[in-house]
Amino acid sequence: MASSLLAGERLVRALGPGGELEREQLPRKLRAQLEAALGKKHAGSDNATGPRRLVSFRLIRDLHQHLRERNSRLYLHELLEGSDIYFPEIVKPPRNPELVARLEKIKIQLANEEYKRITRNVTCQDAQCGGTLSDLGKQVRSVKALVVTIFNFIITVAAAFVCTYLGSQYVFTEMASRVLAALIVASVVGLAELYVMLQRWQQLECHGVQASCSVPRAWESSELNRSLDMIPTQSL
């Protein structure tokens, strides 16, 4: 907080011999304090701009009060031309190493808690017991099951077509009728196979979603029990 100002040349000349304040009959104590303040150089001043002196606000206030009591025609703002408010340099106290280490530890702890809170619902059973090889094995098994399903579908439709084509020779004599009947039966069998396949895939997806959703709940319950175990019995 500023409590003094850097006196300008106007105030220095006014207080000097033959200055404007000489005829104002300043009290000896006030003049001595002003001369002592203006006689001291400011430690942070620049020598290129000349010496600068610090004058406290209290002395400026006393000077202003004296001028008002004498009804002087010399105004304070005229004396303060070229003067600036002095803001002392703020010296920062050294930081306590123990406090800094404690704050860093608290920051790390808060960051870990925030990370655990964000990744709480991401935990799943596959991430705990799985790895790169297990994921690759699951992908291979899923691709193998898909290939087998498609192969069975093609074999079933082709077998239905062939059986209908060969069996329809006892009903139809023309080849076009036999091919049409075989296509109709193969289409019906193919649609039935597709319906069964879609129903099975839908059931598997539903079971997978339920299994993945049940893992975080179990994890949350275990974490809740662990937290309750850490609470002292006296607080309960």
Short mmCIF file of C-alpha atoms in Angstrom, two decimals:
data_model
loop_
_atom_site.label_atom_id
_atom_site.label_comp_id
_atom_site.label_asym_id
_atom_site.label_seq_id
_atom_site.Cartn_x
_atom_site.Cartn_y
_atom_site.Cartn_z
CA MET A 1 0.00 0.00 0.00
CA ALA A 2 1.35 3.42 -0.98
CA SER A 3 2.20 5.68 1.98
CA SER A 4 4.55 8.22 0.42
CA LEU A 5 5.34 9.99 -2.82
CA LEU A 6 8.42 10.85 -4.83
CA ALA A 7 8.91 14.59 -4.49
CA GLY A 8 9.30 16.55 -7.69
CA GLU A 9 11.63 19.44 -8.41
CA ARG A 10 8.87 21.96 -7.72
CA LEU A 11 8.51 20.85 -4.09
CA VAL A 12 12.30 20.74 -3.64
CA ARG A 13 12.71 24.30 -4.96
CA ALA A 14 9.79 25.59 -2.87
CA LEU A 15 11.38 24.27 0.33
CA GLY A 16 14.88 25.50 -0.55
CA PRO A 17 16.39 28.89 0.26
CA GLY A 18 14.32 31.67 -1.28
CA GLY A 19 11.57 29.22 -2.16
CA GLU A 20 7.85 29.75 -2.02
CA LEU A 21 7.48 27.98 1.33
CA GLU A 22 10.01 30.23 3.04
CA ARG A 23 7.52 33.07 3.43
CA GLU A 24 4.80 30.74 4.71
CA GLN A 25 6.53 30.55 8.08
CA LEU A 26 6.43 26.79 8.41
CA PRO A 27 6.77 25.36 11.93
CA ARG A 28 10.31 24.33 12.77
CA LYS A 29 9.34 20.73 13.33
CA LEU A 30 7.47 20.46 10.03
CA ARG A 31 10.29 22.19 8.11
CA ALA A 32 12.89 19.95 9.72
CA GLN A 33 10.92 16.83 8.83
CA LEU A 34 10.43 18.00 5.24
CA GLU A 35 14.10 18.90 4.84
CA ALA A 36 15.13 15.53 6.31
CA ALA A 37 12.79 13.69 3.95
CA LEU A 38 13.95 15.63 0.90
CA GLY A 39 17.58 15.21 1.90
CA LYS A 40 17.38 11.40 1.64
CA LYS A 41 17.73 9.77 -1.76
CA HIS A 42 15.37 7.05 -2.75
CA ALA A 43 17.22 3.72 -2.96
CA GLY A 44 15.41 2.65 -6.12
CA SER A 45 15.81 5.88 -8.07
CA ASP A 46 17.55 6.16 -11.41
CA ASN A 47 20.69 8.27 -11.38
CA ALA A 48 20.09 9.36 -14.96
CA THR A 49 16.92 11.23 -13.96
CA GLY A 50 18.47 12.80 -10.85
CA PRO A 51 17.99 12.05 -7.17
CA ARG A 52 14.45 11.55 -5.93
CA ARG A 53 13.24 11.85 -2.36
CA LEU A 54 10.42 10.20 -0.45
CA VAL A 55 7.90 12.32 1.42
CA SER A 56 5.27 10.60 3.54
CA PHE A 57 1.60 11.39 3.15
CA ARG A 58 1.51 12.53 6.79
CA LEU A 59 3.97 15.36 6.08
CA ILE A 60 2.05 16.36 2.97
CA ARG A 61 -1.16 16.40 5.03
CA ASP A 62 0.46 18.58 7.73
CA LEU A 63 1.78 20.94 5.06
CA HIS A 64 -1.66 21.20 3.48
CA GLN A 65 -3.25 21.88 6.89
CA HIS A 66 -0.73 24.66 7.62
CA LEU A 67 -1.37 26.32 4.26
CA ARG A 68 -5.13 26.26 4.85
CA GLU A 69 -4.78 27.77 8.33
CA ARG A 70 -2.75 30.67 6.92
CA ASN A 71 -5.16 31.14 4.00
CA SER A 72 -2.17 30.89 1.71
CA ARG A 73 -2.53 31.50 -2.01
CA LEU A 74 -0.06 28.69 -2.58
CA TYR A 75 -2.04 25.51 -3.34
CA LEU A 76 -0.89 22.00 -2.63
CA HIS A 77 -1.48 20.70 -6.15
CA GLU A 78 0.91 23.35 -7.45
CA LEU A 79 3.63 22.16 -5.09
CA LEU A 80 3.10 18.54 -6.11
CA GLU A 81 3.66 19.15 -9.82
CA GLY A 82 6.07 16.50 -11.09
CA SER A 83 5.62 14.32 -7.99
CA ASP A 84 4.56 10.69 -8.24
CA ILE A 85 3.04 8.23 -5.81
CA TYR A 86 5.65 5.79 -4.60
CA PHE A 87 4.65 2.13 -4.57
CA PRO A 88 7.15 0.10 -2.55
CA GLU A 89 8.31 -3.16 -4.02
CA ILE A 90 6.44 -6.09 -2.53
CA VAL A 91 8.84 -8.61 -1.06
CA LYS A 92 7.41 -12.10 -1.28
CA PRO A 93 8.11 -14.21 1.78
CA PRO A 94 9.98 -17.46 1.15
CA ARG A 95 7.75 -20.48 0.77
CA ASN A 96 7.87 -23.20 3.37
CA PRO A 97 9.29 -26.39 1.78
CA GLU A 98 7.15 -28.60 4.01
CA LEU A 99 4.01 -26.71 3.02
CA VAL A 100 4.93 -26.92 -0.68
CA ALA A 101 5.50 -30.68 -0.40
CA ARG A 102 2.19 -31.10 1.41
CA LEU A 103 0.34 -29.11 -1.26
CA GLU A 104 1.91 -31.19 -4.03
CA LYS A 105 0.87 -34.37 -2.23
CA ILE A 106 -2.70 -33.08 -1.89
CA LYS A 107 -2.77 -32.15 -5.60
CA ILE A 108 -1.63 -35.65 -6.59
CA GLN A 109 -4.20 -37.22 -4.28
CA LEU A 110 -7.02 -35.09 -5.69
CA ALA A 111 -5.92 -35.91 -9.25
CA ASN A 112 -5.96 -39.65 -8.49
CA GLU A 113 -9.41 -39.40 -6.91
CA GLU A 114 -10.71 -37.49 -9.92
CA TYR A 115 -9.26 -40.10 -12.28
CA LYS A 116 -10.84 -42.92 -10.30
CA ARG A 117 -14.18 -41.12 -10.33
CA ILE A 118 -14.06 -40.60 -14.10
CA THR A 119 -13.00 -44.18 -14.89
CA ARG A 120 -15.28 -45.80 -12.33
CA ASN A 121 -17.95 -46.90 -14.82
CA VAL A 122 -15.39 -48.01 -17.42
CA THR A 123 -14.26 -51.01 -15.37
CA CYS A 124 -15.37 -54.34 -16.85
CA GLN A 125 -14.61 -58.00 -16.36
CA ASP A 126 -12.87 -58.29 -19.71
CA ALA A 127 -10.37 -55.57 -18.85
CA GLN A 128 -9.38 -57.35 -15.63
CA CYS A 129 -8.82 -60.86 -16.96
CA GLY A 130 -8.17 -60.18 -20.64
CA GLY A 131 -5.22 -59.18 -22.70
CA THR A 132 -4.01 -58.96 -26.25
CA LEU A 133 -3.91 -62.72 -26.82
CA SER A 134 -7.31 -63.29 -25.23
CA ASP A 135 -8.85 -60.51 -27.33
CA LEU A 136 -7.33 -62.04 -30.46
CA GLY A 137 -8.71 -65.46 -29.51
CA LYS A 138 -12.18 -64.02 -28.99
CA GLN A 139 -12.07 -62.31 -32.38
CA VAL A 140 -10.93 -65.52 -34.07
CA ARG A 141 -13.72 -67.50 -32.40
CA SER A 142 -16.34 -64.92 -33.38
CA VAL A 143 -15.13 -64.91 -37.01
CA LYS A 144 -15.09 -68.71 -37.03
CA ALA A 145 -18.66 -68.85 -35.71
CA LEU A 146 -19.78 -66.35 -38.35
CA VAL A 147 -18.15 -68.34 -41.16
CA VAL A 148 -19.73 -71.58 -39.93
CA THR A 149 -23.15 -69.92 -39.72
CA ILE A 150 -22.90 -68.57 -43.27
CA PHE A 151 -21.67 -71.93 -44.56
CA ASN A 152 -24.58 -73.74 -42.88
CA PHE A 153 -27.01 -71.22 -44.36
CA ILE A 154 -25.67 -71.78 -47.88
CA ILE A 155 -25.69 -75.58 -47.46
CA THR A 156 -29.26 -75.54 -46.11
CA VAL A 157 -30.61 -73.36 -48.94
CA ALA A 158 -28.72 -75.36 -51.58
CA ALA A 159 -29.94 -78.68 -50.12
CA ALA A 160 -33.54 -77.42 -50.07
CA PHE A 161 -33.22 -76.35 -53.70
CA VAL A 162 -31.71 -79.66 -54.83
CA CYS A 163 -34.17 -81.80 -52.90
CA THR A 164 -37.15 -79.86 -54.21
CA TYR A 165 -35.81 -79.93 -57.77
CA LEU A 166 -35.24 -83.69 -57.69
CA GLY A 167 -38.47 -84.47 -55.86
CA SER A 168 -40.63 -82.30 -58.09
CA GLN A 169 -39.89 -84.51 -61.11
CA TYR A 170 -42.66 -86.82 -59.90
CA VAL A 171 -45.11 -83.89 -59.91
CA PHE A 172 -43.98 -81.63 -62.76
CA THR A 173 -42.72 -82.76 -66.11
CA GLU A 174 -41.46 -79.39 -67.31
CA MET A 175 -38.06 -78.16 -66.12
CA ALA A 176 -39.26 -74.57 -65.66
CA SER A 177 -41.92 -75.66 -63.17
CA ARG A 178 -39.41 -77.77 -61.27
CA VAL A 179 -36.92 -74.86 -61.06
CA LEU A 180 -39.66 -72.46 -59.94
CA ALA A 181 -40.81 -74.86 -57.22
CA ALA A 182 -37.21 -75.36 -56.06
CA LEU A 183 -36.65 -71.60 -55.90
CA ILE A 184 -39.83 -71.08 -53.86
CA VAL A 185 -38.90 -73.77 -51.35
CA ALA A 186 -35.28 -72.55 -51.13
CA SER A 187 -36.50 -68.98 -50.53
CA VAL A 188 -38.84 -70.09 -47.74
CA VAL A 189 -36.08 -72.13 -46.11
CA GLY A 190 -33.62 -69.23 -46.47
CA LEU A 191 -36.04 -66.75 -44.86
CA ALA A 192 -36.66 -69.17 -42.00
CA GLU A 193 -32.91 -69.59 -41.47
CA LEU A 194 -32.40 -65.81 -41.49
CA TYR A 195 -35.16 -65.34 -38.91
CA VAL A 196 -33.62 -67.95 -36.61
CA MET A 197 -30.15 -66.43 -37.03
CA LEU A 198 -31.37 -62.91 -36.22
CA GLN A 199 -33.22 -64.10 -33.14
CA ARG A 200 -30.13 -65.92 -31.89
CA TRP A 201 -27.84 -62.91 -32.45
CA GLN A 202 -30.30 -60.64 -30.67
CA GLN A 203 -30.37 -62.94 -27.65
CA LEU A 204 -26.55 -63.08 -27.55
CA GLU A 205 -26.31 -59.27 -27.69
CA CYS A 206 -28.84 -58.90 -24.87
CA HIS A 207 -26.88 -61.34 -22.69
CA GLY A 208 -23.62 -59.48 -23.43
CA VAL A 209 -25.12 -56.10 -22.49
CA GLN A 210 -26.54 -57.46 -19.24
CA ALA A 211 -23.19 -59.00 -18.32
CA SER A 212 -21.28 -55.77 -19.00
CA CYS A 213 -23.81 -53.72 -17.02
CA SER A 214 -23.66 -56.03 -14.02
CA VAL A 215 -19.89 -55.68 -13.59
CA PRO A 216 -19.81 -51.97 -12.58
CA ARG A 217 -22.62 -52.56 -10.08
CA ALA A 218 -20.66 -55.33 -8.42
CA TRP A 219 -17.59 -53.15 -8.43
CA GLU A 220 -19.48 -50.26 -6.85
CA SER A 221 -20.90 -52.49 -4.14
CA SER A 222 -17.46 -53.86 -3.31
CA GLU A 223 -16.02 -50.35 -3.18
CA LEU A 224 -18.88 -49.23 -0.94
CA ASN A 225 -18.29 -52.13 1.44
CA ARG A 226 -14.58 -51.38 1.50
CA SER A 227 -15.28 -47.71 2.31
CA LEU A 228 -17.66 -48.68 5.10
CA ASP A 229 -15.05 -51.00 6.58
CA MET A 230 -12.57 -48.11 6.73
CA ILE A 231 -14.94 -45.93 8.82
CA PRO A 232 -14.21 -46.18 12.58
CA THR A 233 -16.88 -47.83 14.67
CA GLN A 234 -17.04 -44.84 17.03
CA SER A 235 -18.25 -42.55 14.22
CA LEU A 236 -21.06 -44.98 13.47
#
